[in-house]
Structure formats: C-alpha cells, structure tokens
Amino acid sequence: MGDLAGQHAIELGCGVGLVGCTAALLGATVTFTDYVEDALAFSRETCRLNGVKSGSVRFERLDWEDPGKVDRF
C-alpha cells in the first residue's frame, strides 16, 4: 500500500468502483467515470460503505466515443 495524497486519478469504466475507492482511501482525489448510470451509483455506494470522504471523489457519466473536455490525470 502506498500514499497517493495529492494525486488525481480517474477510473475509466468504474463498475462497482473498487479500484477508485482504494485509491481514494490511499489519499488520491478520484473521478469515477462510466457510461452506465447504475455503475456510478454502485461506485457511490462502495465509497460510502468504505468510509471514503465525499470531498475526495467525483462521479461523472462519460461517453468514450464523445468524451468532451476531460481533465488531465
């Protein structure tokens, strides 16, 4: 396990959000993305159940075929 404090991460196709949740618990600010709204809801619940601070995560619907403006990670 490492320290990800100060890092910004994106989880592409977040599913249930396990990877992003782990990164957030290690200190990263994480943007969870998926095209499917249910996946974003599952990821929110995974974070809630694991005590992730709400200020360290964002949840965004992302269409990989037309992503629009995406932050740098």
PDB file of N, CA and C in Angstrom:
ATOM      1  N   MET A   1       0.851  -1.177   0.000  1.00  0.00           N
ATOM      2  CA  MET A   1       0.000   0.000   0.000  1.00  0.00           C
ATOM      3  C   MET A   1       0.893   1.235   0.000  1.00  0.00           C
ATOM      4  N   GLY A   2       0.422   2.243  -0.711  1.00  0.00           N
ATOM      5  CA  GLY A   2       1.208   3.463  -0.813  1.00  0.00           C
ATOM      6  C   GLY A   2       0.406   4.680  -0.426  1.00  0.00           C
ATOM      7  N   ASP A   3       1.051   5.809  -0.501  1.00  0.00           N
ATOM      8  CA  ASP A   3       0.419   7.082  -0.192  1.00  0.00           C
ATOM      9  C   ASP A   3       0.158   7.803  -1.503  1.00  0.00           C
ATOM     10  N   LEU A   4      -1.093   8.078  -1.799  1.00  0.00           N
ATOM     11  CA  LEU A   4      -1.461   8.765  -3.044  1.00  0.00           C
ATOM     12  C   LEU A   4      -1.905  10.205  -2.788  1.00  0.00           C
ATOM     13  N   ALA A   5      -1.611  10.726  -1.607  1.00  0.00           N
ATOM     14  CA  ALA A   5      -2.009  12.095  -1.265  1.00  0.00           C
ATOM     15  C   ALA A   5      -1.511  13.067  -2.326  1.00  0.00           C
ATOM     16  N   GLY A   6      -2.382  13.960  -2.746  1.00  0.00           N
ATOM     17  CA  GLY A   6      -2.044  14.967  -3.741  1.00  0.00           C
ATOM     18  C   GLY A   6      -2.159  14.500  -5.179  1.00  0.00           C
ATOM     19  N   GLN A   7      -2.454  13.223  -5.395  1.00  0.00           N
ATOM     20  CA  GLN A   7      -2.589  12.689  -6.746  1.00  0.00           C
ATOM     21  C   GLN A   7      -4.046  12.777  -7.210  1.00  0.00           C
ATOM     22  N   HIS A   8      -4.235  12.963  -8.496  1.00  0.00           N
ATOM     23  CA  HIS A   8      -5.564  12.970  -9.099  1.00  0.00           C
ATOM     24  C   HIS A   8      -5.654  11.746 -10.006  1.00  0.00           C
ATOM     25  N   ALA A   9      -6.694  10.959  -9.816  1.00  0.00           N
ATOM     26  CA  ALA A   9      -6.839   9.709 -10.575  1.00  0.00           C
ATOM     27  C   ALA A   9      -8.217   9.651 -11.227  1.00  0.00           C
ATOM     28  N   ILE A  10      -8.286   8.902 -12.315  1.00  0.00           N
ATOM     29  CA  ILE A  10      -9.561   8.660 -12.986  1.00  0.00           C
ATOM     30  C   ILE A  10      -9.746   7.151 -13.087  1.00  0.00           C
ATOM     31  N   GLU A  11     -10.958   6.712 -12.816  1.00  0.00           N
ATOM     32  CA  GLU A  11     -11.285   5.304 -13.031  1.00  0.00           C
ATOM     33  C   GLU A  11     -12.204   5.250 -14.239  1.00  0.00           C
ATOM     34  N   LEU A  12     -11.688   4.681 -15.326  1.00  0.00           N
ATOM     35  CA  LEU A  12     -12.443   4.571 -16.574  1.00  0.00           C
ATOM     36  C   LEU A  12     -13.258   3.291 -16.555  1.00  0.00           C
ATOM     37  N   GLY A  13     -14.571   3.418 -16.711  1.00  0.00           N
ATOM     38  CA  GLY A  13     -15.433   2.240 -16.626  1.00  0.00           C
ATOM     39  C   GLY A  13     -15.415   1.705 -15.211  1.00  0.00           C
ATOM     40  N   CYS A  14     -15.952   2.475 -14.279  1.00  0.00           N
ATOM     41  CA  CYS A  14     -15.751   2.208 -12.852  1.00  0.00           C
ATOM     42  C   CYS A  14     -16.457   0.976 -12.308  1.00  0.00           C
ATOM     43  N   GLY A  15     -17.468   0.449 -12.991  1.00  0.00           N
ATOM     44  CA  GLY A  15     -18.131  -0.753 -12.472  1.00  0.00           C
ATOM     45  C   GLY A  15     -18.666  -0.534 -11.074  1.00  0.00           C
ATOM     46  N   VAL A  16     -18.110  -1.232 -10.086  1.00  0.00           N
ATOM     47  CA  VAL A  16     -18.537  -1.033  -8.695  1.00  0.00           C
ATOM     48  C   VAL A  16     -17.594  -0.102  -7.944  1.00  0.00           C
ATOM     49  N   GLY A  17     -16.535   0.366  -8.605  1.00  0.00           N
ATOM     50  CA  GLY A  17     -15.673   1.386  -8.030  1.00  0.00           C
ATOM     51  C   GLY A  17     -14.611   0.915  -7.055  1.00  0.00           C
ATOM     52  N   LEU A  18     -14.272  -0.354  -7.079  1.00  0.00           N
ATOM     53  CA  LEU A  18     -13.314  -0.882  -6.107  1.00  0.00           C
ATOM     54  C   LEU A  18     -11.928  -0.240  -6.245  1.00  0.00           C
ATOM     55  N   VAL A  19     -11.441  -0.106  -7.458  1.00  0.00           N
ATOM     56  CA  VAL A  19     -10.106   0.465  -7.665  1.00  0.00           C
ATOM     57  C   VAL A  19     -10.075   1.933  -7.242  1.00  0.00           C
ATOM     58  N   GLY A  20     -11.062   2.696  -7.682  1.00  0.00           N
ATOM     59  CA  GLY A  20     -11.116   4.109  -7.315  1.00  0.00           C
ATOM     60  C   GLY A  20     -11.310   4.319  -5.831  1.00  0.00           C
ATOM     61  N   CYS A  21     -12.110   3.485  -5.208  1.00  0.00           N
ATOM     62  CA  CYS A  21     -12.327   3.546  -3.764  1.00  0.00           C
ATOM     63  C   CYS A  21     -11.008   3.317  -3.031  1.00  0.00           C
ATOM     64  N   THR A  22     -10.254   2.338  -3.465  1.00  0.00           N
ATOM     65  CA  THR A  22      -8.958   2.051  -2.846  1.00  0.00           C
ATOM     66  C   THR A  22      -8.014   3.238  -3.011  1.00  0.00           C
ATOM     67  N   ALA A  23      -7.978   3.817  -4.214  1.00  0.00           N
ATOM     68  CA  ALA A  23      -7.126   4.985  -4.452  1.00  0.00           C
ATOM     69  C   ALA A  23      -7.533   6.148  -3.547  1.00  0.00           C
ATOM     70  N   ALA A  24      -8.828   6.362  -3.386  1.00  0.00           N
ATOM     71  CA  ALA A  24      -9.310   7.445  -2.524  1.00  0.00           C
ATOM     72  C   ALA A  24      -8.923   7.189  -1.067  1.00  0.00           C
ATOM     73  N   LEU A  25      -9.024   5.958  -0.622  1.00  0.00           N
ATOM     74  CA  LEU A  25      -8.638   5.626   0.753  1.00  0.00           C
ATOM     75  C   LEU A  25      -7.137   5.811   0.976  1.00  0.00           C
ATOM     76  N   LEU A  26      -6.355   5.742  -0.101  1.00  0.00           N
ATOM     77  CA  LEU A  26      -4.913   5.966  -0.009  1.00  0.00           C
ATOM     78  C   LEU A  26      -4.548   7.441  -0.202  1.00  0.00           C
ATOM     79  N   GLY A  27      -5.576   8.304  -0.335  1.00  0.00           N
ATOM     80  CA  GLY A  27      -5.342   9.741  -0.356  1.00  0.00           C
ATOM     81  C   GLY A  27      -5.542  10.457  -1.666  1.00  0.00           C
ATOM     82  N   ALA A  28      -5.806   9.737  -2.744  1.00  0.00           N
ATOM     83  CA  ALA A  28      -5.997  10.380  -4.050  1.00  0.00           C
ATOM     84  C   ALA A  28      -7.372  11.052  -4.135  1.00  0.00           C
ATOM     85  N   THR A  29      -7.461  12.043  -4.990  1.00  0.00           N
ATOM     86  CA  THR A  29      -8.739  12.604  -5.402  1.00  0.00           C
ATOM     87  C   THR A  29      -9.118  11.831  -6.659  1.00  0.00           C
ATOM     88  N   VAL A  30     -10.294  11.204  -6.659  1.00  0.00           N
ATOM     89  CA  VAL A  30     -10.649  10.269  -7.729  1.00  0.00           C
ATOM     90  C   VAL A  30     -11.902  10.716  -8.462  1.00  0.00           C
ATOM     91  N   THR A  31     -11.852  10.654  -9.787  1.00  0.00           N
ATOM     92  CA  THR A  31     -13.027  10.856 -10.623  1.00  0.00           C
ATOM     93  C   THR A  31     -13.439   9.494 -11.163  1.00  0.00           C
ATOM     94  N   PHE A  32     -14.617   9.045 -10.781  1.00  0.00           N
ATOM     95  CA  PHE A  32     -15.181   7.783 -11.255  1.00  0.00           C
ATOM     96  C   PHE A  32     -15.968   8.094 -12.514  1.00  0.00           C
ATOM     97  N   THR A  33     -15.729   7.347 -13.575  1.00  0.00           N
ATOM     98  CA  THR A  33     -16.467   7.577 -14.817  1.00  0.00           C
ATOM     99  C   THR A  33     -17.030   6.265 -15.349  1.00  0.00           C
ATOM    100  N   ASP A  34     -18.183   6.376 -15.960  1.00  0.00           N
ATOM    101  CA  ASP A  34     -18.799   5.250 -16.645  1.00  0.00           C
ATOM    102  C   ASP A  34     -19.900   5.800 -17.524  1.00  0.00           C
ATOM    103  N   TYR A  35     -20.271   5.054 -18.529  1.00  0.00           N
ATOM    104  CA  TYR A  35     -21.384   5.430 -19.402  1.00  0.00           C
ATOM    105  C   TYR A  35     -22.717   5.028 -18.764  1.00  0.00           C
ATOM    106  N   VAL A  36     -22.682   4.010 -17.925  1.00  0.00           N
ATOM    107  CA  VAL A  36     -23.889   3.444 -17.312  1.00  0.00           C
ATOM    108  C   VAL A  36     -24.126   4.085 -15.940  1.00  0.00           C
ATOM    109  N   GLU A  37     -25.277   4.714 -15.774  1.00  0.00           N
ATOM    110  CA  GLU A  37     -25.604   5.389 -14.512  1.00  0.00           C
ATOM    111  C   GLU A  37     -25.585   4.430 -13.318  1.00  0.00           C
ATOM    112  N   ASP A  38     -26.017   3.184 -13.515  1.00  0.00           N
ATOM    113  CA  ASP A  38     -26.006   2.215 -12.408  1.00  0.00           C
ATOM    114  C   ASP A  38     -24.592   1.989 -11.882  1.00  0.00           C
ATOM    115  N   ALA A  39     -23.611   1.975 -12.766  1.00  0.00           N
ATOM    116  CA  ALA A  39     -22.221   1.792 -12.334  1.00  0.00           C
ATOM    117  C   ALA A  39     -21.784   2.949 -11.442  1.00  0.00           C
ATOM    118  N   LEU A  40     -22.191   4.151 -11.775  1.00  0.00           N
ATOM    119  CA  LEU A  40     -21.861   5.310 -10.941  1.00  0.00           C
ATOM    120  C   LEU A  40     -22.544   5.197  -9.581  1.00  0.00           C
ATOM    121  N   ALA A  41     -23.779   4.730  -9.569  1.00  0.00           N
ATOM    122  CA  ALA A  41     -24.499   4.534  -8.310  1.00  0.00           C
ATOM    123  C   ALA A  41     -23.819   3.460  -7.459  1.00  0.00           C
ATOM    124  N   PHE A  42     -23.401   2.354  -8.080  1.00  0.00           N
ATOM    125  CA  PHE A  42     -22.687   1.299  -7.348  1.00  0.00           C
ATOM    126  C   PHE A  42     -21.390   1.847  -6.765  1.00  0.00           C
ATOM    127  N   SER A  43     -20.684   2.658  -7.531  1.00  0.00           N
ATOM    128  CA  SER A  43     -19.420   3.231  -7.065  1.00  0.00           C
ATOM    129  C   SER A  43     -19.644   4.178  -5.889  1.00  0.00           C
ATOM    130  N   ARG A  44     -20.692   4.983  -5.964  1.00  0.00           N
ATOM    131  CA  ARG A  44     -21.032   5.866  -4.832  1.00  0.00           C
ATOM    132  C   ARG A  44     -21.261   5.041  -3.563  1.00  0.00           C
ATOM    133  N   GLU A  45     -21.993   3.954  -3.710  1.00  0.00           N
ATOM    134  CA  GLU A  45     -22.305   3.105  -2.554  1.00  0.00           C
ATOM    135  C   GLU A  45     -21.042   2.420  -2.030  1.00  0.00           C
ATOM    136  N   THR A  46     -20.178   1.966  -2.912  1.00  0.00           N
ATOM    137  CA  THR A  46     -18.914   1.356  -2.488  1.00  0.00           C
ATOM    138  C   THR A  46     -18.108   2.353  -1.660  1.00  0.00           C
ATOM    139  N   CYS A  47     -18.037   3.583  -2.129  1.00  0.00           N
ATOM    140  CA  CYS A  47     -17.306   4.621  -1.386  1.00  0.00           C
ATOM    141  C   CYS A  47     -17.963   4.897  -0.035  1.00  0.00           C
ATOM    142  N   ARG A  48     -19.261   5.005  -0.026  1.00  0.00           N
ATOM    143  CA  ARG A  48     -19.974   5.268   1.228  1.00  0.00           C
ATOM    144  C   ARG A  48     -19.735   4.149   2.235  1.00  0.00           C
ATOM    145  N   LEU A  49     -19.874   2.918   1.796  1.00  0.00           N
ATOM    146  CA  LEU A  49     -19.724   1.770   2.691  1.00  0.00           C
ATOM    147  C   LEU A  49     -18.301   1.631   3.238  1.00  0.00           C
ATOM    148  N   ASN A  50     -17.338   2.181   2.509  1.00  0.00           N
ATOM    149  CA  ASN A  50     -15.942   2.063   2.928  1.00  0.00           C
ATOM    150  C   ASN A  50     -15.385   3.336   3.565  1.00  0.00           C
ATOM    151  N   GLY A  51     -16.264   4.293   3.813  1.00  0.00           N
ATOM    152  CA  GLY A  51     -15.858   5.497   4.541  1.00  0.00           C
ATOM    153  C   GLY A  51     -15.014   6.485   3.767  1.00  0.00           C
ATOM    154  N   VAL A  52     -15.159   6.510   2.447  1.00  0.00           N
ATOM    155  CA  VAL A  52     -14.425   7.481   1.638  1.00  0.00           C
ATOM    156  C   VAL A  52     -15.052   8.852   1.838  1.00  0.00           C
ATOM    157  N   LYS A  53     -14.215   9.866   2.066  1.00  0.00           N
ATOM    158  CA  LYS A  53     -14.700  11.236   2.252  1.00  0.00           C
ATOM    159  C   LYS A  53     -15.280  11.758   0.944  1.00  0.00           C
ATOM    160  N   SER A  54     -16.472  12.325   1.022  1.00  0.00           N
ATOM    161  CA  SER A  54     -17.173  12.762  -0.190  1.00  0.00           C
ATOM    162  C   SER A  54     -16.405  13.837  -0.954  1.00  0.00           C
ATOM    163  N   GLY A  55     -15.589  14.627  -0.284  1.00  0.00           N
ATOM    164  CA  GLY A  55     -14.828  15.676  -0.958  1.00  0.00           C
ATOM    165  C   GLY A  55     -13.682  15.161  -1.803  1.00  0.00           C
ATOM    166  N   SER A  56     -13.364  13.884  -1.681  1.00  0.00           N
ATOM    167  CA  SER A  56     -12.222  13.338  -2.425  1.00  0.00           C
ATOM    168  C   SER A  56     -12.630  12.566  -3.669  1.00  0.00           C
ATOM    169  N   VAL A  57     -13.933  12.539  -3.976  1.00  0.00           N
ATOM    170  CA  VAL A  57     -14.402  11.782  -5.135  1.00  0.00           C
ATOM    171  C   VAL A  57     -15.419  12.585  -5.945  1.00  0.00           C
ATOM    172  N   ARG A  58     -15.437  12.304  -7.247  1.00  0.00           N
ATOM    173  CA  ARG A  58     -16.452  12.844  -8.161  1.00  0.00           C
ATOM    174  C   ARG A  58     -16.951  11.686  -8.998  1.00  0.00           C
ATOM    175  N   PHE A  59     -18.174  11.810  -9.484  1.00  0.00           N
ATOM    176  CA  PHE A  59     -18.782  10.760 -10.306  1.00  0.00           C
ATOM    177  C   PHE A  59     -19.332  11.422 -11.557  1.00  0.00           C
ATOM    178  N   GLU A  60     -18.867  10.976 -12.721  1.00  0.00           N
ATOM    179  CA  GLU A  60     -19.272  11.603 -13.982  1.00  0.00           C
ATOM    180  C   GLU A  60     -19.607  10.550 -15.030  1.00  0.00           C
ATOM    181  N   ARG A  61     -20.690  10.811 -15.741  1.00  0.00           N
ATOM    182  CA  ARG A  61     -21.030   9.955 -16.885  1.00  0.00           C
ATOM    183  C   ARG A  61     -20.100  10.338 -18.018  1.00  0.00           C
ATOM    184  N   LEU A  62     -19.474   9.345 -18.648  1.00  0.00           N
ATOM    185  CA  LEU A  62     -18.518   9.595 -19.710  1.00  0.00           C
ATOM    186  C   LEU A  62     -18.783   8.666 -20.883  1.00  0.00           C
ATOM    187  N   ASP A  63     -18.978   9.277 -22.039  1.00  0.00           N
ATOM    188  CA  ASP A  63     -19.137   8.531 -23.282  1.00  0.00           C
ATOM    189  C   ASP A  63     -17.787   8.539 -23.986  1.00  0.00           C
ATOM    190  N   TRP A  64     -17.129   7.395 -24.060  1.00  0.00           N
ATOM    191  CA  TRP A  64     -15.794   7.325 -24.632  1.00  0.00           C
ATOM    192  C   TRP A  64     -15.776   7.705 -26.101  1.00  0.00           C
ATOM    193  N   GLU A  65     -16.897   7.573 -26.795  1.00  0.00           N
ATOM    194  CA  GLU A  65     -16.945   7.942 -28.206  1.00  0.00           C
ATOM    195  C   GLU A  65     -17.052   9.455 -28.394  1.00  0.00           C
ATOM    196  N   ASP A  66     -17.511  10.167 -27.361  1.00  0.00           N
ATOM    197  CA  ASP A  66     -17.619  11.618 -27.387  1.00  0.00           C
ATOM    198  C   ASP A  66     -17.409  12.146 -25.969  1.00  0.00           C
ATOM    199  N   PRO A  67     -16.150  12.130 -25.485  1.00  0.00           N
ATOM    200  CA  PRO A  67     -15.917  12.445 -24.077  1.00  0.00           C
ATOM    201  C   PRO A  67     -16.021  13.928 -23.726  1.00  0.00           C
ATOM    202  N   GLY A  68     -15.978  14.799 -24.725  1.00  0.00           N
ATOM    203  CA  GLY A  68     -15.982  16.216 -24.407  1.00  0.00           C
ATOM    204  C   GLY A  68     -14.663  16.599 -23.748  1.00  0.00           C
ATOM    205  N   LYS A  69     -14.674  17.640 -22.930  1.00  0.00           N
ATOM    206  CA  LYS A  69     -13.452  18.082 -22.241  1.00  0.00           C
ATOM    207  C   LYS A  69     -13.251  17.223 -21.004  1.00  0.00           C
ATOM    208  N   VAL A  70     -12.072  16.625 -20.910  1.00  0.00           N
ATOM    209  CA  VAL A  70     -11.726  15.787 -19.770  1.00  0.00           C
ATOM    210  C   VAL A  70     -10.489  16.381 -19.108  1.00  0.00           C
ATOM    211  N   ASP A  71     -10.503  16.464 -17.769  1.00  0.00           N
ATOM    212  CA  ASP A  71      -9.342  16.949 -17.044  1.00  0.00           C
ATOM    213  C   ASP A  71      -8.125  16.068 -17.305  1.00  0.00           C
ATOM    214  N   ARG A  72      -6.956  16.573 -16.952  1.00  0.00           N
ATOM    215  CA  ARG A  72      -5.722  15.779 -17.053  1.00  0.00           C
ATOM    216  C   ARG A  72      -5.544  14.993 -15.764  1.00  0.00           C
ATOM    217  N   PHE A  73      -5.087  13.751 -15.911  1.00  0.00           N
ATOM    218  CA  PHE A  73      -4.870  12.889 -14.757  1.00  0.00           C
ATOM    219  C   PHE A  73      -3.481  12.298 -14.823  1.00  0.00           C
TER     220      PHE A  73
END
